[in-house]
Each structure stands twice: as structure tokens, then as C-alpha cells.
mmCIF file of C-alpha atoms in Angstrom:
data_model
loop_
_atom_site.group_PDB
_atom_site.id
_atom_site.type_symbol
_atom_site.label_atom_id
_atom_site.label_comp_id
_atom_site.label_asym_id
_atom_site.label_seq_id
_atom_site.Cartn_x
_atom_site.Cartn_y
_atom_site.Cartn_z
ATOM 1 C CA UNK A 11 102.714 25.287 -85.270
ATOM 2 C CA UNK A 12 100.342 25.612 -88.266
ATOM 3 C CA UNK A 13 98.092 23.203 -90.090
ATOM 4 C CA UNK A 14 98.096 21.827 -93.173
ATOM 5 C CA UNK A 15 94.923 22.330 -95.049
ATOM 6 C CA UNK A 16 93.823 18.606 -94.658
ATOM 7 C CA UNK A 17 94.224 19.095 -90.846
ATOM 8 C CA UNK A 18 92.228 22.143 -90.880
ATOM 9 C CA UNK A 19 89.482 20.537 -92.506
ATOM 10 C CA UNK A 20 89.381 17.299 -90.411
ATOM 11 C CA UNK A 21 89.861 19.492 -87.209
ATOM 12 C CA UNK A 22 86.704 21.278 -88.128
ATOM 13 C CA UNK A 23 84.891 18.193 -89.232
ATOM 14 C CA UNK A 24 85.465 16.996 -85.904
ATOM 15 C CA UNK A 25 84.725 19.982 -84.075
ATOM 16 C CA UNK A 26 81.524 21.064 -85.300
ATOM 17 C CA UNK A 27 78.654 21.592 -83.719
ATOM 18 C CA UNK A 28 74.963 22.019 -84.404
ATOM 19 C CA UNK A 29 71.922 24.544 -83.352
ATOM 20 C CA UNK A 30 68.519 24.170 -84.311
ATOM 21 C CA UNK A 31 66.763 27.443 -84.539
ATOM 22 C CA UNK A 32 63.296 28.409 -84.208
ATOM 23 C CA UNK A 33 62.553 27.324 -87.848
ATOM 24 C CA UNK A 34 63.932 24.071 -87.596
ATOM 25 C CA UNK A 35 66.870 24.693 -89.779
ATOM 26 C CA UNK A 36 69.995 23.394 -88.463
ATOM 27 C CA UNK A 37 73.147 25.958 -88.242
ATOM 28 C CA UNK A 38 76.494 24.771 -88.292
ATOM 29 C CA UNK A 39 79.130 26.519 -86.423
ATOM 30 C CA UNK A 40 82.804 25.825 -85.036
ATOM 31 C CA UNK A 41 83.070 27.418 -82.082
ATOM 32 C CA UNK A 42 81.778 26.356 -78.615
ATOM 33 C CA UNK A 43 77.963 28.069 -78.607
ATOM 34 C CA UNK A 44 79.137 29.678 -75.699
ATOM 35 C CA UNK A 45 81.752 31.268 -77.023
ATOM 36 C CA UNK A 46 80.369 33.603 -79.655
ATOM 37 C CA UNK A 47 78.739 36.043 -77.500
ATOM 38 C CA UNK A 48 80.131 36.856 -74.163
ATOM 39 C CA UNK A 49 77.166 39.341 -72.106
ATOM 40 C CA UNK A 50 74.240 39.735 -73.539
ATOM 41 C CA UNK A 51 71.792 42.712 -71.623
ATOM 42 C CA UNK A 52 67.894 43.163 -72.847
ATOM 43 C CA UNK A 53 66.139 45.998 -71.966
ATOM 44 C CA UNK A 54 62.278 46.300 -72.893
ATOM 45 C CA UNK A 55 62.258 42.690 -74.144
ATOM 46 C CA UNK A 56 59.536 42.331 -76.321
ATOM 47 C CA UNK A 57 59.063 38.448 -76.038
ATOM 48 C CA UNK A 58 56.699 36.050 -74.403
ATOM 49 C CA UNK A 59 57.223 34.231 -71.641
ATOM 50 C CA UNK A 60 58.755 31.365 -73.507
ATOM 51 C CA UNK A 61 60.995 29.673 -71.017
ATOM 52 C CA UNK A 62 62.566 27.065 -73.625
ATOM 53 C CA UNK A 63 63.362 29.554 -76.191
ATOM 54 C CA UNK A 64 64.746 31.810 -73.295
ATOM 55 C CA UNK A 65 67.326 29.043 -71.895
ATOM 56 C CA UNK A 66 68.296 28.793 -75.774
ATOM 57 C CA UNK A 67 69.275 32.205 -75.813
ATOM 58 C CA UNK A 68 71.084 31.878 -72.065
ATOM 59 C CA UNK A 69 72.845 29.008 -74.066
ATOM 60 C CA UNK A 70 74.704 31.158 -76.235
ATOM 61 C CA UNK A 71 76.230 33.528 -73.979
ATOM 62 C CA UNK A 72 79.144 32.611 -71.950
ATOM 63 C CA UNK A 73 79.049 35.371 -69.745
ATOM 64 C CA UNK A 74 75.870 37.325 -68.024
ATOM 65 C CA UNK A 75 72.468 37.289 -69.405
ATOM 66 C CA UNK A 76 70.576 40.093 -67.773
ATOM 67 C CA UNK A 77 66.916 40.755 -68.491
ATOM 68 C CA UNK A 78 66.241 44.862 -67.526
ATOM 69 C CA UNK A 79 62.323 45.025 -67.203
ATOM 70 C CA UNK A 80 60.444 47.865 -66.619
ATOM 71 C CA UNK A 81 56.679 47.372 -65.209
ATOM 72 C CA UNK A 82 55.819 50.764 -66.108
ATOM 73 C CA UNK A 83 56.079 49.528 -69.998
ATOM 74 C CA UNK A 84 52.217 49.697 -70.611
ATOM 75 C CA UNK A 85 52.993 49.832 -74.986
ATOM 76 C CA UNK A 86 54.494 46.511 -74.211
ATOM 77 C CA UNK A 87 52.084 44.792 -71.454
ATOM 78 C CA UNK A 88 49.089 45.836 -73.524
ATOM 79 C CA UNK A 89 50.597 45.191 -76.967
ATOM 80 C CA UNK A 90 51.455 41.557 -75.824
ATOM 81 C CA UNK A 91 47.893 41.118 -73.477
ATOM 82 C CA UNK A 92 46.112 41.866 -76.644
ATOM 83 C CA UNK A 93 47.946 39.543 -79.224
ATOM 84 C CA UNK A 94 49.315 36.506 -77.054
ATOM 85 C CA UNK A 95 47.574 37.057 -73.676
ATOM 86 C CA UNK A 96 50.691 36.482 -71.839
ATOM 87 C CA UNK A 97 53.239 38.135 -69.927
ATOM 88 C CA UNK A 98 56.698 39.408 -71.516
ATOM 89 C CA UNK A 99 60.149 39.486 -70.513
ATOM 90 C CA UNK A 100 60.556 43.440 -70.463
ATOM 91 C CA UNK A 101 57.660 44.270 -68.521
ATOM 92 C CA UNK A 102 58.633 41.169 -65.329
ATOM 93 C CA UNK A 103 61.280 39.220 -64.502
ATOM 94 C CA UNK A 104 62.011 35.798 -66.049
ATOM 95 C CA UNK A 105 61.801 33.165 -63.588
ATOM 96 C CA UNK A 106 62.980 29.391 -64.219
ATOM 97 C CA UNK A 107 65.414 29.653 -66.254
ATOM 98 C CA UNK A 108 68.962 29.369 -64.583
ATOM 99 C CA UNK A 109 71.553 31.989 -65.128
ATOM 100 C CA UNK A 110 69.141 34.563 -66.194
ATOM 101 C CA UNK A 111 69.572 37.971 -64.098
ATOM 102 C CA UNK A 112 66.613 40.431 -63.854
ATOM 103 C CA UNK A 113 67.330 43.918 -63.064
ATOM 104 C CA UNK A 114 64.102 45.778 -62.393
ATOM 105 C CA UNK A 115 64.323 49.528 -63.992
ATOM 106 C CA UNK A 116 61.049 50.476 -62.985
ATOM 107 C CA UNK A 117 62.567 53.733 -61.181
ATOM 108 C CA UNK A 118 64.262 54.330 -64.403
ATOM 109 C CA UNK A 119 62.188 53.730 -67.321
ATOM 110 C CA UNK A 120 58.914 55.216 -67.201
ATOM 111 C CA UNK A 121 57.983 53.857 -71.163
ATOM 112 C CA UNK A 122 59.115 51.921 -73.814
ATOM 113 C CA UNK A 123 60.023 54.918 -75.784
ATOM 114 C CA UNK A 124 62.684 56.098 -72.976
ATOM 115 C CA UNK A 125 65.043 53.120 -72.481
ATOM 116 C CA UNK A 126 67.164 54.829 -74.912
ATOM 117 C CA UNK A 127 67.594 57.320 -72.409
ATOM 118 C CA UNK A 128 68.143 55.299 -69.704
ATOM 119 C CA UNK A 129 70.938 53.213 -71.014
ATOM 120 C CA UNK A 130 73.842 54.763 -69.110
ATOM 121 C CA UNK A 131 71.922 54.534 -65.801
ATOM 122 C CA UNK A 132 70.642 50.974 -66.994
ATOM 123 C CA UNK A 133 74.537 49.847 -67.755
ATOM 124 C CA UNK A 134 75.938 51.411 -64.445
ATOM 125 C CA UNK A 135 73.166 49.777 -62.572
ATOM 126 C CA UNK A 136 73.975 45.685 -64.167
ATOM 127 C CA UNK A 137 77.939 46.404 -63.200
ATOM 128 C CA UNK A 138 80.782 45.440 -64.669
ATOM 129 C CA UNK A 139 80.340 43.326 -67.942
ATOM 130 C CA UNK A 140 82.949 40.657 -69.243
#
């Protein structure tokens, strides 16, 4: 059964739902949050330890959120030391934050520079996504 445009409009009227993002902007959207992206897998993360904005990002994923760290990443460790003196996601594992996965790749990722190298392993290593 299809919808007449007025019942298309109301039915998103009803059914929409906001986001505000990091600049305080509000986004409008129809579908669940959830529902737009299914896994989502970071490797080398290069973002502080910034458990709020973290769960945000969990938020919109309704499947797996894995965080692939590598504490051999010394660009990354020293790059973020220097500039925010704190820790970041692709260098240790994000703690606090429920439905986060880490996946240390410390055997697999020697620098920054070579997770695009290690993807395959990386990928067969998380499992099965969706």
C-alpha cells in the first residue's frame, strides 16, 4: 500500500529525529540513528580520549564498533602527547564506553604508515561483520 503525499509528509513529521553534532548544529534525519551505519571498524584512530564524543559515535552504529589500536603507533602517541597531552584511541583501548570492542594489532601494525597493509589481517582478525 502506498502513501499519499500528505501521509508521507506527516509520517516524516512524526518520525523525525534530531542529532546535535560537535558544532552545536542540529541535524535532522528520518531514520532510527542506529540504522544508518551498520559496523563501523577504526584502525589508527587519531582521537582523544573523549569518552562522550566516543559513545556518540557507538550511537550511530547498529552493529559492532571495534576500535583496532596499535601501541607501536609512536607518529600518533607523540603527535597527540605533544598537542593535547592525552592518550588516543589508536594507540590503547577505549575503556568506559559500552559496546565498544578493542582489538589490539600491536603484532600487526608496527606504524601508522602500515595499517594500510595490515587491513586484510586486521579484518580477518575482528570476524565476521554484519
Amino acid at each position: 500500500q502506498s502513501l499519499t503525499p500528505q501521509e508521507l509528509r506527516k509520517y516524516k513529521r512524526e518520525n523525525r529525529h534530531k542529532l546535535m553534532n560537535d558544532d552545536s548544529q542540529i541535524l535532522d534525519y528520518i531514520r532510527e540513528p542506529a540504522s544508518i551505519v551498520q559496523d563501523v571498524v577504526v584502525m589508527g584512530l587519531p582521537r582523544a580520549m573523549d569518552a562522550q564524543a566516543i559513545a556518540k559515535a557507538r550511537y550511530m552504529a547498529g552493529g559492532r564498533f571495534v576500535n583496532c589500536y596499535s601501541r607501536k603507533d609512536w607518529l600518533l602517541s607523540l603527535m597527540f602527547l605533544a598537542r593535547a597531552g592525552t592518550q588516543t584511541c589508536g594507540t590503547h583501548p577505549i575503556e568506559g564506553v559500552p559496546g565498544i570492542e578493542n582489538c589490539n594489532v600491536t603484532d600487526v601494525v608496527e606504524a601508522h604508515a602500515k595499517y594500510g597493509d595490515a587491513v586484510p589481517k586486521i579484518l580477518k582478525r575482528v570476524g565476521p561483520l554484519c
